[in-house]
Amino acid sequence: MTPRFHSTMGYSSHSHNPFVAIVDEGTDEHTGPAYGFNLIYSGSHSTTIEKAIHGPVRVLMGLNPLHLSYPLAPGETFKSPECVSVYSSHGIGGMSRVYHRLYRDNLIVSPWVYKDRPVLINNWEATYFDFTTESLYEIASTASDLGVKMFVMDDGWFGSKHPRVSDKAGLGDWVVNPERFPDGLKPFTDKVNKLDGGKMKFGIWVRSPPFHDKLVLIYRSSLKWSTPNLNYTKLTPIGSFMPQAGRGPNS
């Protein structure tokens, strides 16, 4: 028996997490042996689990060979991503807590690892692409009255030559939309920051640079590092792939 799974999406995310757990039939959340394997990598990956006829089980985890092309000149090296393997005798929950402690202490570099994160509000579901500075400020002001500590402005704030007023264009044109923000972002962000006695924080939505629309000029100058947005006409990706970041599977 040789179960396999892999991703050729070019990124991992919650949709294609490079993780697998092997447990006994009786293992539950609290009791029983659990082995976990997690590849510390955000690109295309591959996992194979092999059970030999005499009983031993082997897990093979690493880069997906379908997306791996890395020429090395004499004397150069390539360092493959690490696979973190853990074991717990306290079920799946125990295995998860081992990972949590390990990553908090050794992998995550955010200053918020051991701090209470601020409650925030994001305008996306309230406005989508249809907003003005006045409507955004109303959301931020109302949220501030409720005790929210951060306002995050979502998609639609950028695009000069290709305004981001829908999901059909604009990604990669990382210039503030002059029609929506004729004086730039600073007057608006300063106004939001003054809420709650100057304690309201301001956040902004961006997407990982390689994900952009065909119309954007920056795409034409960066074909080597580009990945197409899968909602639109399929393009032929060349070279490296990068992870996406955003609200969800297509963000």
JSON list of C-alpha atoms in Angstrom, two decimals:
[
{"chain": "A", "resi": 1, "resn": "MET", "atom": "CA", "xyz": [0.00, 0.00, 0.00]},
{"chain": "A", "resi": 2, "resn": "THR", "atom": "CA", "xyz": [1.49, 3.34, -1.06]},
{"chain": "A", "resi": 3, "resn": "PRO", "atom": "CA", "xyz": [-0.78, 6.37, -0.48]},
{"chain": "A", "resi": 4, "resn": "ARG", "atom": "CA", "xyz": [0.38, 9.55, -2.20]},
{"chain": "A", "resi": 5, "resn": "PHE", "atom": "CA", "xyz": [-0.70, 13.16, -2.38]},
{"chain": "A", "resi": 6, "resn": "HIS", "atom": "CA", "xyz": [0.91, 16.19, -3.89]},
{"chain": "A", "resi": 7, "resn": "SER", "atom": "CA", "xyz": [0.29, 19.76, -4.99]},
{"chain": "A", "resi": 8, "resn": "THR", "atom": "CA", "xyz": [1.31, 21.47, -8.22]},
{"chain": "A", "resi": 9, "resn": "MET", "atom": "CA", "xyz": [-0.45, 24.74, -7.42]},
{"chain": "A", "resi": 10, "resn": "GLY", "atom": "CA", "xyz": [2.81, 26.57, -6.78]},
{"chain": "A", "resi": 11, "resn": "TYR", "atom": "CA", "xyz": [1.85, 27.34, -3.18]},
{"chain": "A", "resi": 12, "resn": "SER", "atom": "CA", "xyz": [0.70, 25.39, -0.15]},
{"chain": "A", "resi": 13, "resn": "SER", "atom": "CA", "xyz": [-1.91, 27.31, 1.93]},
{"chain": "A", "resi": 14, "resn": "HIS", "atom": "CA", "xyz": [-4.80, 25.73, 3.82]},
{"chain": "A", "resi": 15, "resn": "SER", "atom": "CA", "xyz": [-5.97, 24.13, 0.57]},
{"chain": "A", "resi": 16, "resn": "HIS", "atom": "CA", "xyz": [-2.80, 22.06, 0.07]},
{"chain": "A", "resi": 17, "resn": "ASN", "atom": "CA", "xyz": [-1.10, 21.83, 3.43]},
{"chain": "A", "resi": 18, "resn": "PRO", "atom": "CA", "xyz": [2.14, 19.80, 3.33]},
{"chain": "A", "resi": 19, "resn": "PHE", "atom": "CA", "xyz": [1.21, 17.82, 6.44]},
{"chain": "A", "resi": 20, "resn": "VAL", "atom": "CA", "xyz": [0.30, 14.23, 7.23]},
{"chain": "A", "resi": 21, "resn": "ALA", "atom": "CA", "xyz": [-0.42, 12.37, 10.49]},
{"chain": "A", "resi": 22, "resn": "ILE", "atom": "CA", "xyz": [-0.13, 8.62, 11.05]},
{"chain": "A", "resi": 23, "resn": "VAL", "atom": "CA", "xyz": [-2.12, 7.21, 13.96]},
{"chain": "A", "resi": 24, "resn": "ASP", "atom": "CA", "xyz": [-3.32, 3.88, 15.33]},
{"chain": "A", "resi": 25, "resn": "GLU", "atom": "CA", "xyz": [-6.89, 2.84, 14.70]},
{"chain": "A", "resi": 26, "resn": "GLY", "atom": "CA", "xyz": [-7.81, 3.60, 18.31]},
{"chain": "A", "resi": 27, "resn": "THR", "atom": "CA", "xyz": [-6.07, 6.98, 18.54]},
{"chain": "A", "resi": 28, "resn": "ASP", "atom": "CA", "xyz": [-8.38, 9.90, 19.28]},
{"chain": "A", "resi": 29, "resn": "GLU", "atom": "CA", "xyz": [-7.94, 13.53, 20.23]},
{"chain": "A", "resi": 30, "resn": "HIS", "atom": "CA", "xyz": [-6.63, 12.73, 23.72]},
{"chain": "A", "resi": 31, "resn": "THR", "atom": "CA", "xyz": [-5.08, 9.26, 23.77]},
{"chain": "A", "resi": 32, "resn": "GLY", "atom": "CA", "xyz": [-3.02, 6.96, 21.58]},
{"chain": "A", "resi": 33, "resn": "PRO", "atom": "CA", "xyz": [0.14, 7.31, 19.49]},
{"chain": "A", "resi": 34, "resn": "ALA", "atom": "CA", "xyz": [0.28, 9.97, 16.79]},
{"chain": "A", "resi": 35, "resn": "TYR", "atom": "CA", "xyz": [3.12, 10.76, 14.40]},
{"chain": "A", "resi": 36, "resn": "GLY", "atom": "CA", "xyz": [3.12, 14.07, 12.54]},
{"chain": "A", "resi": 37, "resn": "PHE", "atom": "CA", "xyz": [5.11, 15.16, 9.47]},
{"chain": "A", "resi": 38, "resn": "ASN", "atom": "CA", "xyz": [5.14, 18.75, 8.25]},
{"chain": "A", "resi": 39, "resn": "LEU", "atom": "CA", "xyz": [7.22, 20.14, 5.39]},
{"chain": "A", "resi": 40, "resn": "ILE", "atom": "CA", "xyz": [8.37, 23.70, 6.09]},
{"chain": "A", "resi": 41, "resn": "TYR", "atom": "CA", "xyz": [7.80, 24.90, 2.55]},
{"chain": "A", "resi": 42, "resn": "SER", "atom": "CA", "xyz": [5.23, 27.07, 0.78]},
{"chain": "A", "resi": 43, "resn": "GLY", "atom": "CA", "xyz": [5.60, 25.82, -2.80]},
{"chain": "A", "resi": 44, "resn": "SER", "atom": "CA", "xyz": [4.59, 22.72, -4.74]},
{"chain": "A", "resi": 45, "resn": "HIS", "atom": "CA", "xyz": [5.20, 19.62, -2.62]},
{"chain": "A", "resi": 46, "resn": "SER", "atom": "CA", "xyz": [4.84, 15.85, -2.68]},
{"chain": "A", "resi": 47, "resn": "THR", "atom": "CA", "xyz": [4.25, 13.18, -0.03]},
{"chain": "A", "resi": 48, "resn": "THR", "atom": "CA", "xyz": [4.43, 9.39, -0.30]},
{"chain": "A", "resi": 49, "resn": "ILE", "atom": "CA", "xyz": [3.67, 6.92, 2.50]},
{"chain": "A", "resi": 50, "resn": "GLU", "atom": "CA", "xyz": [5.01, 3.39, 2.04]},
{"chain": "A", "resi": 51, "resn": "LYS", "atom": "CA", "xyz": [4.18, 0.35, 4.15]},
{"chain": "A", "resi": 52, "resn": "ALA", "atom": "CA", "xyz": [6.58, -2.54, 3.65]},
{"chain": "A", "resi": 53, "resn": "ILE", "atom": "CA", "xyz": [5.35, -6.12, 3.63]},
{"chain": "A", "resi": 54, "resn": "HIS", "atom": "CA", "xyz": [7.18, -6.73, 6.94]},
{"chain": "A", "resi": 55, "resn": "GLY", "atom": "CA", "xyz": [5.47, -3.81, 8.70]},
{"chain": "A", "resi": 56, "resn": "PRO", "atom": "CA", "xyz": [7.72, -0.71, 8.72]},
{"chain": "A", "resi": 57, "resn": "VAL", "atom": "CA", "xyz": [6.18, 2.52, 7.42]},
{"chain": "A", "resi": 58, "resn": "ARG", "atom": "CA", "xyz": [8.21, 5.15, 5.59]},
{"chain": "A", "resi": 59, "resn": "VAL", "atom": "CA", "xyz": [7.16, 8.73, 4.86]},
{"chain": "A", "resi": 60, "resn": "LEU", "atom": "CA", "xyz": [8.79, 10.56, 1.95]},
{"chain": "A", "resi": 61, "resn": "MET", "atom": "CA", "xyz": [8.13, 14.31, 1.92]},
{"chain": "A", "resi": 62, "resn": "GLY", "atom": "CA", "xyz": [9.71, 17.08, -0.09]},
{"chain": "A", "resi": 63, "resn": "LEU", "atom": "CA", "xyz": [9.70, 19.28, -3.17]},
{"chain": "A", "resi": 64, "resn": "ASN", "atom": "CA", "xyz": [7.42, 18.24, -6.00]},
{"chain": "A", "resi": 65, "resn": "PRO", "atom": "CA", "xyz": [9.70, 16.99, -8.79]},
{"chain": "A", "resi": 66, "resn": "LEU", "atom": "CA", "xyz": [7.21, 18.22, -11.40]},
{"chain": "A", "resi": 67, "resn": "HIS", "atom": "CA", "xyz": [8.00, 21.80, -10.36]},
{"chain": "A", "resi": 68, "resn": "LEU", "atom": "CA", "xyz": [11.66, 21.44, -9.49]},
{"chain": "A", "resi": 69, "resn": "SER", "atom": "CA", "xyz": [14.29, 22.80, -11.84]},
{"chain": "A", "resi": 70, "resn": "TYR", "atom": "CA", "xyz": [17.31, 24.27, -10.10]},
{"chain": "A", "resi": 71, "resn": "PRO", "atom": "CA", "xyz": [20.53, 24.20, -12.13]},
{"chain": "A", "resi": 72, "resn": "LEU", "atom": "CA", "xyz": [23.69, 24.23, -10.03]},
{"chain": "A", "resi": 73, "resn": "ALA", "atom": "CA", "xyz": [27.01, 25.50, -11.26]},
{"chain": "A", "resi": 74, "resn": "PRO", "atom": "CA", "xyz": [30.20, 23.86, -9.97]},
{"chain": "A", "resi": 75, "resn": "GLY", "atom": "CA", "xyz": [30.64, 24.69, -6.31]},
{"chain": "A", "resi": 76, "resn": "GLU", "atom": "CA", "xyz": [27.04, 25.88, -5.78]},
{"chain": "A", "resi": 77, "resn": "THR", "atom": "CA", "xyz": [24.65, 24.21, -3.34]},
{"chain": "A", "resi": 78, "resn": "PHE", "atom": "CA", "xyz": [20.91, 23.82, -2.93]},
{"chain": "A", "resi": 79, "resn": "LYS", "atom": "CA", "xyz": [19.34, 23.45, 0.51]},
{"chain": "A", "resi": 80, "resn": "SER", "atom": "CA", "xyz": [16.09, 21.52, 0.54]},
{"chain": "A", "resi": 81, "resn": "PRO", "atom": "CA", "xyz": [13.27, 22.49, 2.94]},
{"chain": "A", "resi": 82, "resn": "GLU", "atom": "CA", "xyz": [13.10, 20.81, 6.32]},
{"chain": "A", "resi": 83, "resn": "CYS", "atom": "CA", "xyz": [10.51, 18.25, 7.36]},
{"chain": "A", "resi": 84, "resn": "VAL", "atom": "CA", "xyz": [9.51, 18.50, 11.02]},
{"chain": "A", "resi": 85, "resn": "SER", "atom": "CA", "xyz": [8.52, 15.13, 12.51]},
{"chain": "A", "resi": 86, "resn": "VAL", "atom": "CA", "xyz": [6.95, 14.85, 15.95]},
{"chain": "A", "resi": 87, "resn": "TYR", "atom": "CA", "xyz": [5.44, 12.11, 18.12]},
{"chain": "A", "resi": 88, "resn": "SER", "atom": "CA", "xyz": [2.93, 12.17, 20.94]},
{"chain": "A", "resi": 89, "resn": "SER", "atom": "CA", "xyz": [1.39, 9.41, 23.01]},
{"chain": "A", "resi": 90, "resn": "HIS", "atom": "CA", "xyz": [-1.50, 11.75, 23.89]},
{"chain": "A", "resi": 91, "resn": "GLY", "atom": "CA", "xyz": [-3.45, 11.54, 20.67]},
{"chain": "A", "resi": 92, "resn": "ILE", "atom": "CA", "xyz": [-3.91, 14.01, 17.86]},
{"chain": "A", "resi": 93, "resn": "GLY", "atom": "CA", "xyz": [-4.36, 16.86, 20.31]},
{"chain": "A", "resi": 94, "resn": "GLY", "atom": "CA", "xyz": [-1.04, 16.08, 21.97]},
{"chain": "A", "resi": 95, "resn": "MET", "atom": "CA", "xyz": [0.67, 15.99, 18.59]},
{"chain": "A", "resi": 96, "resn": "SER", "atom": "CA", "xyz": [-0.85, 19.37, 17.68]},
{"chain": "A", "resi": 97, "resn": "ARG", "atom": "CA", "xyz": [0.35, 20.96, 20.92]},
{"chain": "A", "resi": 98, "resn": "VAL", "atom": "CA", "xyz": [3.89, 19.72, 20.30]},
{"chain": "A", "resi": 99, "resn": "TYR", "atom": "CA", "xyz": [3.82, 21.47, 16.93]},
{"chain": "A", "resi": 100, "resn": "HIS", "atom": "CA", "xyz": [2.35, 24.63, 18.42]},
{"chain": "A", "resi": 101, "resn": "ARG", "atom": "CA", "xyz": [5.06, 24.93, 21.07]},
{"chain": "A", "resi": 102, "resn": "LEU", "atom": "CA", "xyz": [7.80, 24.09, 18.58]},
{"chain": "A", "resi": 103, "resn": "TYR", "atom": "CA", "xyz": [6.72, 26.68, 16.00]},
{"chain": "A", "resi": 104, "resn": "ARG", "atom": "CA", "xyz": [5.98, 29.41, 18.52]},
{"chain": "A", "resi": 105, "resn": "ASP", "atom": "CA", "xyz": [9.42, 29.03, 20.10]},
{"chain": "A", "resi": 106, "resn": "ASN", "atom": "CA", "xyz": [11.51, 28.33, 17.00]},
{"chain": "A", "resi": 107, "resn": "LEU", "atom": "CA", "xyz": [9.81, 29.32, 13.74]},
{"chain": "A", "resi": 108, "resn": "ILE", "atom": "CA", "xyz": [7.38, 32.23, 14.04]},
{"chain": "A", "resi": 109, "resn": "VAL", "atom": "CA", "xyz": [9.13, 35.61, 14.08]},
{"chain": "A", "resi": 110, "resn": "SER", "atom": "CA", "xyz": [6.06, 37.82, 14.53]},
{"chain": "A", "resi": 111, "resn": "PRO", "atom": "CA", "xyz": [6.16, 40.13, 17.58]},
{"chain": "A", "resi": 112, "resn": "TRP", "atom": "CA", "xyz": [2.60, 38.98, 18.28]},
{"chain": "A", "resi": 113, "resn": "VAL", "atom": "CA", "xyz": [3.53, 35.39, 19.09]},
{"chain": "A", "resi": 114, "resn": "TYR", "atom": "CA", "xyz": [3.05, 35.86, 22.82]},
{"chain": "A", "resi": 115, "resn": "LYS", "atom": "CA", "xyz": [0.87, 39.00, 22.77]},
{"chain": "A", "resi": 116, "resn": "ASP", "atom": "CA", "xyz": [-2.88, 39.45, 22.63]},
{"chain": "A", "resi": 117, "resn": "ARG", "atom": "CA", "xyz": [-3.65, 40.50, 19.08]},
{"chain": "A", "resi": 118, "resn": "PRO", "atom": "CA", "xyz": [-5.89, 43.53, 18.55]},
{"chain": "A", "resi": 119, "resn": "VAL", "atom": "CA", "xyz": [-9.50, 42.97, 17.52]},
{"chain": "A", "resi": 120, "resn": "LEU", "atom": "CA", "xyz": [-9.82, 44.23, 13.95]},
{"chain": "A", "resi": 121, "resn": "ILE", "atom": "CA", "xyz": [-12.48, 44.94, 11.37]},
{"chain": "A", "resi": 122, "resn": "ASN", "atom": "CA", "xyz": [-12.07, 44.47, 7.62]},
{"chain": "A", "resi": 123, "resn": "ASN", "atom": "CA", "xyz": [-14.32, 46.29, 5.15]},
{"chain": "A", "resi": 124, "resn": "TRP", "atom": "CA", "xyz": [-14.37, 43.60, 2.43]},
{"chain": "A", "resi": 125, "resn": "GLU", "atom": "CA", "xyz": [-17.70, 41.91, 3.14]},
{"chain": "A", "resi": 126, "resn": "ALA", "atom": "CA", "xyz": [-19.32, 45.28, 3.79]},
{"chain": "A", "resi": 127, "resn": "THR", "atom": "CA", "xyz": [-18.21, 47.05, 0.62]},
{"chain": "A", "resi": 128, "resn": "TYR", "atom": "CA", "xyz": [-16.33, 44.76, -1.74]},
{"chain": "A", "resi": 129, "resn": "PHE", "atom": "CA", "xyz": [-15.01, 47.16, -4.43]},
{"chain": "A", "resi": 130, "resn": "ASP", "atom": "CA", "xyz": [-17.75, 49.74, -3.94]},
{"chain": "A", "resi": 131, "resn": "PHE", "atom": "CA", "xyz": [-16.47, 52.24, -1.37]},
{"chain": "A", "resi": 132, "resn": "THR", "atom": "CA", "xyz": [-15.39, 55.81, -0.75]},
{"chain": "A", "resi": 133, "resn": "THR", "atom": "CA", "xyz": [-13.18, 57.31, 1.95]},
{"chain": "A", "resi": 134, "resn": "GLU", "atom": "CA", "xyz": [-16.38, 58.44, 3.68]},
{"chain": "A", "resi": 135, "resn": "SER", "atom": "CA", "xyz": [-17.93, 54.97, 3.74]},
{"chain": "A", "resi": 136, "resn": "LEU", "atom": "CA", "xyz": [-14.68, 53.41, 4.94]},
{"chain": "A", "resi": 137, "resn": "TYR", "atom": "CA", "xyz": [-14.31, 55.97, 7.70]},
{"chain": "A", "resi": 138, "resn": "GLU", "atom": "CA", "xyz": [-17.88, 55.34, 8.84]},
{"chain": "A", "resi": 139, "resn": "ILE", "atom": "CA", "xyz": [-17.05, 51.65, 9.25]},
{"chain": "A", "resi": 140, "resn": "ALA", "atom": "CA", "xyz": [-13.84, 52.43, 11.15]},
{"chain": "A", "resi": 141, "resn": "SER", "atom": "CA", "xyz": [-15.55, 54.99, 13.39]},
{"chain": "A", "resi": 142, "resn": "THR", "atom": "CA", "xyz": [-18.45, 52.68, 14.27]},
{"chain": "A", "resi": 143, "resn": "ALA", "atom": "CA", "xyz": [-16.02, 49.84, 14.98]},
{"chain": "A", "resi": 144, "resn": "SER", "atom": "CA", "xyz": [-13.95, 52.10, 17.21]},
{"chain": "A", "resi": 145, "resn": "ASP", "atom": "CA", "xyz": [-17.03, 52.88, 19.31]},
{"chain": "A", "resi": 146, "resn": "LEU", "atom": "CA", "xyz": [-17.45, 49.12, 19.82]},
{"chain": "A", "resi": 147, "resn": "GLY", "atom": "CA", "xyz": [-13.89, 48.67, 21.06]},
{"chain": "A", "resi": 148, "resn": "VAL", "atom": "CA", "xyz": [-12.25, 47.46, 17.83]},
{"chain": "A", "resi": 149, "resn": "LYS", "atom": "CA", "xyz": [-8.56, 48.36, 17.80]},
{"chain": "A", "resi": 150, "resn": "MET", "atom": "CA", "xyz": [-7.60, 48.06, 14.12]},
{"chain": "A", "resi": 151, "resn": "PHE", "atom": "CA", "xyz": [-9.22, 48.91, 10.80]},
{"chain": "A", "resi": 152, "resn": "VAL", "atom": "CA", "xyz": [-7.99, 46.98, 7.74]},
{"chain": "A", "resi": 153, "resn": "MET", "atom": "CA", "xyz": [-8.70, 48.48, 4.31]},
{"chain": "A", "resi": 154, "resn": "ASP", "atom": "CA", "xyz": [-9.22, 45.66, 1.85]},
{"chain": "A", "resi": 155, "resn": "ASP", "atom": "CA", "xyz": [-8.98, 45.20, -1.92]},
{"chain": "A", "resi": 156, "resn": "GLY", "atom": "CA", "xyz": [-9.74, 48.12, -4.25]},
{"chain": "A", "resi": 157, "resn": "TRP", "atom": "CA", "xyz": [-7.52, 50.92, -2.96]},
{"chain": "A", "resi": 158, "resn": "PHE", "atom": "CA", "xyz": [-4.93, 50.71, -5.75]},
{"chain": "A", "resi": 159, "resn": "GLY", "atom": "CA", "xyz": [-4.60, 50.95, -9.52]},
{"chain": "A", "resi": 160, "resn": "SER", "atom": "CA", "xyz": [-3.69, 54.05, -11.51]},
{"chain": "A", "resi": 161, "resn": "LYS", "atom": "CA", "xyz": [-3.53, 52.93, -15.14]},
{"chain": "A", "resi": 162, "resn": "HIS", "atom": "CA", "xyz": [-5.73, 49.93, -14.35]},
{"chain": "A", "resi": 163, "resn": "PRO", "atom": "CA", "xyz": [-8.01, 50.91, -11.42]},
{"chain": "A", "resi": 164, "resn": "ARG", "atom": "CA", "xyz": [-8.90, 48.01, -9.18]},
{"chain": "A", "resi": 165, "resn": "VAL", "atom": "CA", "xyz": [-12.68, 48.57, -9.18]},
{"chain": "A", "resi": 166, "resn": "SER", "atom": "CA", "xyz": [-13.50, 44.92, -9.91]},
{"chain": "A", "resi": 167, "resn": "ASP", "atom": "CA", "xyz": [-11.73, 41.56, -9.85]},
{"chain": "A", "resi": 168, "resn": "LYS", "atom": "CA", "xyz": [-10.95, 41.80, -13.58]},
{"chain": "A", "resi": 169, "resn": "ALA", "atom": "CA", "xyz": [-7.93, 44.12, -13.49]},
{"chain": "A", "resi": 170, "resn": "GLY", "atom": "CA", "xyz": [-5.47, 46.03, -11.37]},
{"chain": "A", "resi": 171, "resn": "LEU", "atom": "CA", "xyz": [-3.48, 43.44, -9.48]},
{"chain": "A", "resi": 172, "resn": "GLY", "atom": "CA", "xyz": [0.17, 44.43, -9.68]},
{"chain": "A", "resi": 173, "resn": "ASP", "atom": "CA", "xyz": [-0.59, 48.12, -10.31]},
{"chain": "A", "resi": 174, "resn": "TRP", "atom": "CA", "xyz": [0.43, 48.98, -6.76]},
{"chain": "A", "resi": 175, "resn": "VAL", "atom": "CA", "xyz": [-0.24, 52.71, -7.05]},
{"chain": "A", "resi": 176, "resn": "VAL", "atom": "CA", "xyz": [-2.91, 54.38, -4.94]},
{"chain": "A", "resi": 177, "resn": "ASN", "atom": "CA", "xyz": [-6.08, 54.95, -6.95]},
{"chain": "A", "resi": 178, "resn": "PRO", "atom": "CA", "xyz": [-6.02, 58.74, -7.51]},
{"chain": "A", "resi": 179, "resn": "GLU", "atom": "CA", "xyz": [-9.80, 58.95, -7.97]},
{"chain": "A", "resi": 180, "resn": "ARG", "atom": "CA", "xyz": [-10.53, 57.35, -4.61]},
{"chain": "A", "resi": 181, "resn": "PHE", "atom": "CA", "xyz": [-7.61, 58.95, -2.81]},
{"chain": "A", "resi": 182, "resn": "PRO", "atom": "CA", "xyz": [-6.78, 62.21, -4.66]},
{"chain": "A", "resi": 183, "resn": "ASP", "atom": "CA", "xyz": [-4.46, 63.32, -1.83]},
{"chain": "A", "resi": 184, "resn": "GLY", "atom": "CA", "xyz": [-2.88, 59.90, -1.35]},
{"chain": "A", "resi": 185, "resn": "LEU", "atom": "CA", "xyz": [-3.45, 57.51, 1.54]},
{"chain": "A", "resi": 186, "resn": "LYS", "atom": "CA", "xyz": [-1.85, 59.53, 4.32]},
{"chain": "A", "resi": 187, "resn": "PRO", "atom": "CA", "xyz": [-4.74, 61.96, 5.02]},
{"chain": "A", "resi": 188, "resn": "PHE", "atom": "CA", "xyz": [-7.15, 59.03, 5.28]},
{"chain": "A", "resi": 189, "resn": "THR", "atom": "CA", "xyz": [-4.88, 56.84, 7.40]},
{"chain": "A", "resi": 190, "resn": "ASP", "atom": "CA", "xyz": [-4.12, 59.75, 9.72]},
{"chain": "A", "resi": 191, "resn": "LYS", "atom": "CA", "xyz": [-7.85, 60.33, 10.18]},
{"chain": "A", "resi": 192, "resn": "VAL", "atom": "CA", "xyz": [-8.43, 56.67, 11.05]},
{"chain": "A", "resi": 193, "resn": "ASN", "atom": "CA", "xyz": [-5.45, 56.63, 13.44]},
{"chain": "A", "resi": 194, "resn": "LYS", "atom": "CA", "xyz": [-7.00, 59.52, 15.42]},
{"chain": "A", "resi": 195, "resn": "LEU", "atom": "CA", "xyz": [-10.00, 57.39, 16.38]},
{"chain": "A", "resi": 196, "resn": "ASP", "atom": "CA", "xyz": [-10.17, 56.03, 19.95]},
{"chain": "A", "resi": 197, "resn": "GLY", "atom": "CA", "xyz": [-8.01, 58.86, 21.20]},
{"chain": "A", "resi": 198, "resn": "GLY", "atom": "CA", "xyz": [-5.27, 58.08, 18.70]},
{"chain": "A", "resi": 199, "resn": "LYS", "atom": "CA", "xyz": [-5.16, 54.35, 19.48]},
{"chain": "A", "resi": 200, "resn": "MET", "atom": "CA", "xyz": [-6.83, 52.97, 16.34]},
{"chain": "A", "resi": 201, "resn": "LYS", "atom": "CA", "xyz": [-4.35, 51.12, 14.15]},
{"chain": "A", "resi": 202, "resn": "PHE", "atom": "CA", "xyz": [-4.54, 50.97, 10.35]},
{"chain": "A", "resi": 203, "resn": "GLY", "atom": "CA", "xyz": [-3.93, 47.92, 8.18]},
{"chain": "A", "resi": 204, "resn": "ILE", "atom": "CA", "xyz": [-3.99, 47.42, 4.42]},
{"chain": "A", "resi": 205, "resn": "TRP", "atom": "CA", "xyz": [-4.66, 44.46, 2.10]},
{"chain": "A", "resi": 206, "resn": "VAL", "atom": "CA", "xyz": [-2.06, 43.36, -0.42]},
{"chain": "A", "resi": 207, "resn": "ARG", "atom": "CA", "xyz": [-1.51, 40.23, -2.43]},
{"chain": "A", "resi": 208, "resn": "SER", "atom": "CA", "xyz": [1.76, 38.44, -2.98]},
{"chain": "A", "resi": 209, "resn": "PRO", "atom": "CA", "xyz": [3.48, 40.24, -5.91]},
{"chain": "A", "resi": 210, "resn": "PRO", "atom": "CA", "xyz": [3.57, 37.33, -8.42]},
{"chain": "A", "resi": 211, "resn": "PHE", "atom": "CA", "xyz": [-0.23, 37.21, -8.48]},
{"chain": "A", "resi": 212, "resn": "HIS", "atom": "CA", "xyz": [-1.58, 39.88, -10.77]},
{"chain": "A", "resi": 213, "resn": "ASP", "atom": "CA", "xyz": [-3.69, 40.46, -13.85]},
{"chain": "A", "resi": 214, "resn": "LYS", "atom": "CA", "xyz": [-2.50, 40.20, -17.43]},
{"chain": "A", "resi": 215, "resn": "LEU", "atom": "CA", "xyz": [-3.28, 43.85, -18.09]},
{"chain": "A", "resi": 216, "resn": "VAL", "atom": "CA", "xyz": [-0.80, 45.18, -15.57]},
{"chain": "A", "resi": 217, "resn": "LEU", "atom": "CA", "xyz": [2.46, 46.50, -16.95]},
{"chain": "A", "resi": 218, "resn": "ILE", "atom": "CA", "xyz": [4.56, 45.05, -14.15]},
{"chain": "A", "resi": 219, "resn": "TYR", "atom": "CA", "xyz": [3.59, 41.58, -15.36]},
{"chain": "A", "resi": 220, "resn": "ARG", "atom": "CA", "xyz": [5.23, 42.19, -18.71]},
{"chain": "A", "resi": 221, "resn": "SER", "atom": "CA", "xyz": [8.53, 43.00, -17.05]},
{"chain": "A", "resi": 222, "resn": "SER", "atom": "CA", "xyz": [8.48, 40.05, -14.63]},
{"chain": "A", "resi": 223, "resn": "LEU", "atom": "CA", "xyz": [7.39, 37.01, -16.66]},
{"chain": "A", "resi": 224, "resn": "LYS", "atom": "CA", "xyz": [10.08, 34.87, -15.09]},
{"chain": "A", "resi": 225, "resn": "TRP", "atom": "CA", "xyz": [8.50, 35.14, -11.63]},
{"chain": "A", "resi": 226, "resn": "SER", "atom": "CA", "xyz": [4.84, 35.25, -12.58]},
{"chain": "A", "resi": 227, "resn": "THR", "atom": "CA", "xyz": [1.96, 32.96, -11.74]},
{"chain": "A", "resi": 228, "resn": "PRO", "atom": "CA", "xyz": [-1.42, 33.60, -13.42]},
{"chain": "A", "resi": 229, "resn": "ASN", "atom": "CA", "xyz": [-4.59, 34.34, -11.50]},
{"chain": "A", "resi": 230, "resn": "LEU", "atom": "CA", "xyz": [-6.54, 31.14, -12.07]},
{"chain": "A", "resi": 231, "resn": "ASN", "atom": "CA", "xyz": [-9.85, 32.99, -12.46]},
{"chain": "A", "resi": 232, "resn": "TYR", "atom": "CA", "xyz": [-8.75, 34.38, -15.80]},
{"chain": "A", "resi": 233, "resn": "THR", "atom": "CA", "xyz": [-7.28, 33.11, -19.04]},
{"chain": "A", "resi": 234, "resn": "LYS", "atom": "CA", "xyz": [-4.65, 30.51, -18.33]},
{"chain": "A", "resi": 235, "resn": "LEU", "atom": "CA", "xyz": [-1.09, 31.67, -18.91]},
{"chain": "A", "resi": 236, "resn": "THR", "atom": "CA", "xyz": [2.08, 29.68, -19.25]},
{"chain": "A", "resi": 237, "resn": "PRO", "atom": "CA", "xyz": [4.05, 30.20, -16.02]},
{"chain": "A", "resi": 238, "resn": "ILE", "atom": "CA", "xyz": [7.80, 30.43, -16.38]},
{"chain": "A", "resi": 239, "resn": "GLY", "atom": "CA", "xyz": [10.34, 29.86, -13.62]},
{"chain": "A", "resi": 240, "resn": "SER", "atom": "CA", "xyz": [9.62, 30.08, -9.93]},
{"chain": "A", "resi": 241, "resn": "PHE", "atom": "CA", "xyz": [6.36, 29.92, -8.06]},
{"chain": "A", "resi": 242, "resn": "MET", "atom": "CA", "xyz": [5.52, 31.90, -4.95]},
{"chain": "A", "resi": 243, "resn": "PRO", "atom": "CA", "xyz": [2.97, 31.51, -2.12]},
{"chain": "A", "resi": 244, "resn": "GLN", "atom": "CA", "xyz": [-0.18, 33.60, -2.12]},
{"chain": "A", "resi": 245, "resn": "ALA", "atom": "CA", "xyz": [-1.37, 35.62, 0.81]},
{"chain": "A", "resi": 246, "resn": "GLY", "atom": "CA", "xyz": [-4.78, 37.09, 1.43]},
{"chain": "A", "resi": 247, "resn": "ARG", "atom": "CA", "xyz": [-8.30, 36.35, 2.60]},
{"chain": "A", "resi": 248, "resn": "GLY", "atom": "CA", "xyz": [-8.86, 32.98, 1.03]},
{"chain": "A", "resi": 249, "resn": "PRO", "atom": "CA", "xyz": [-8.14, 30.50, -1.75]},
{"chain": "A", "resi": 250, "resn": "ASN", "atom": "CA", "xyz": [-8.18, 33.13, -4.49]},
{"chain": "A", "resi": 251, "resn": "SER", "atom": "CA", "xyz": [-6.84, 36.13, -2.57]}
]
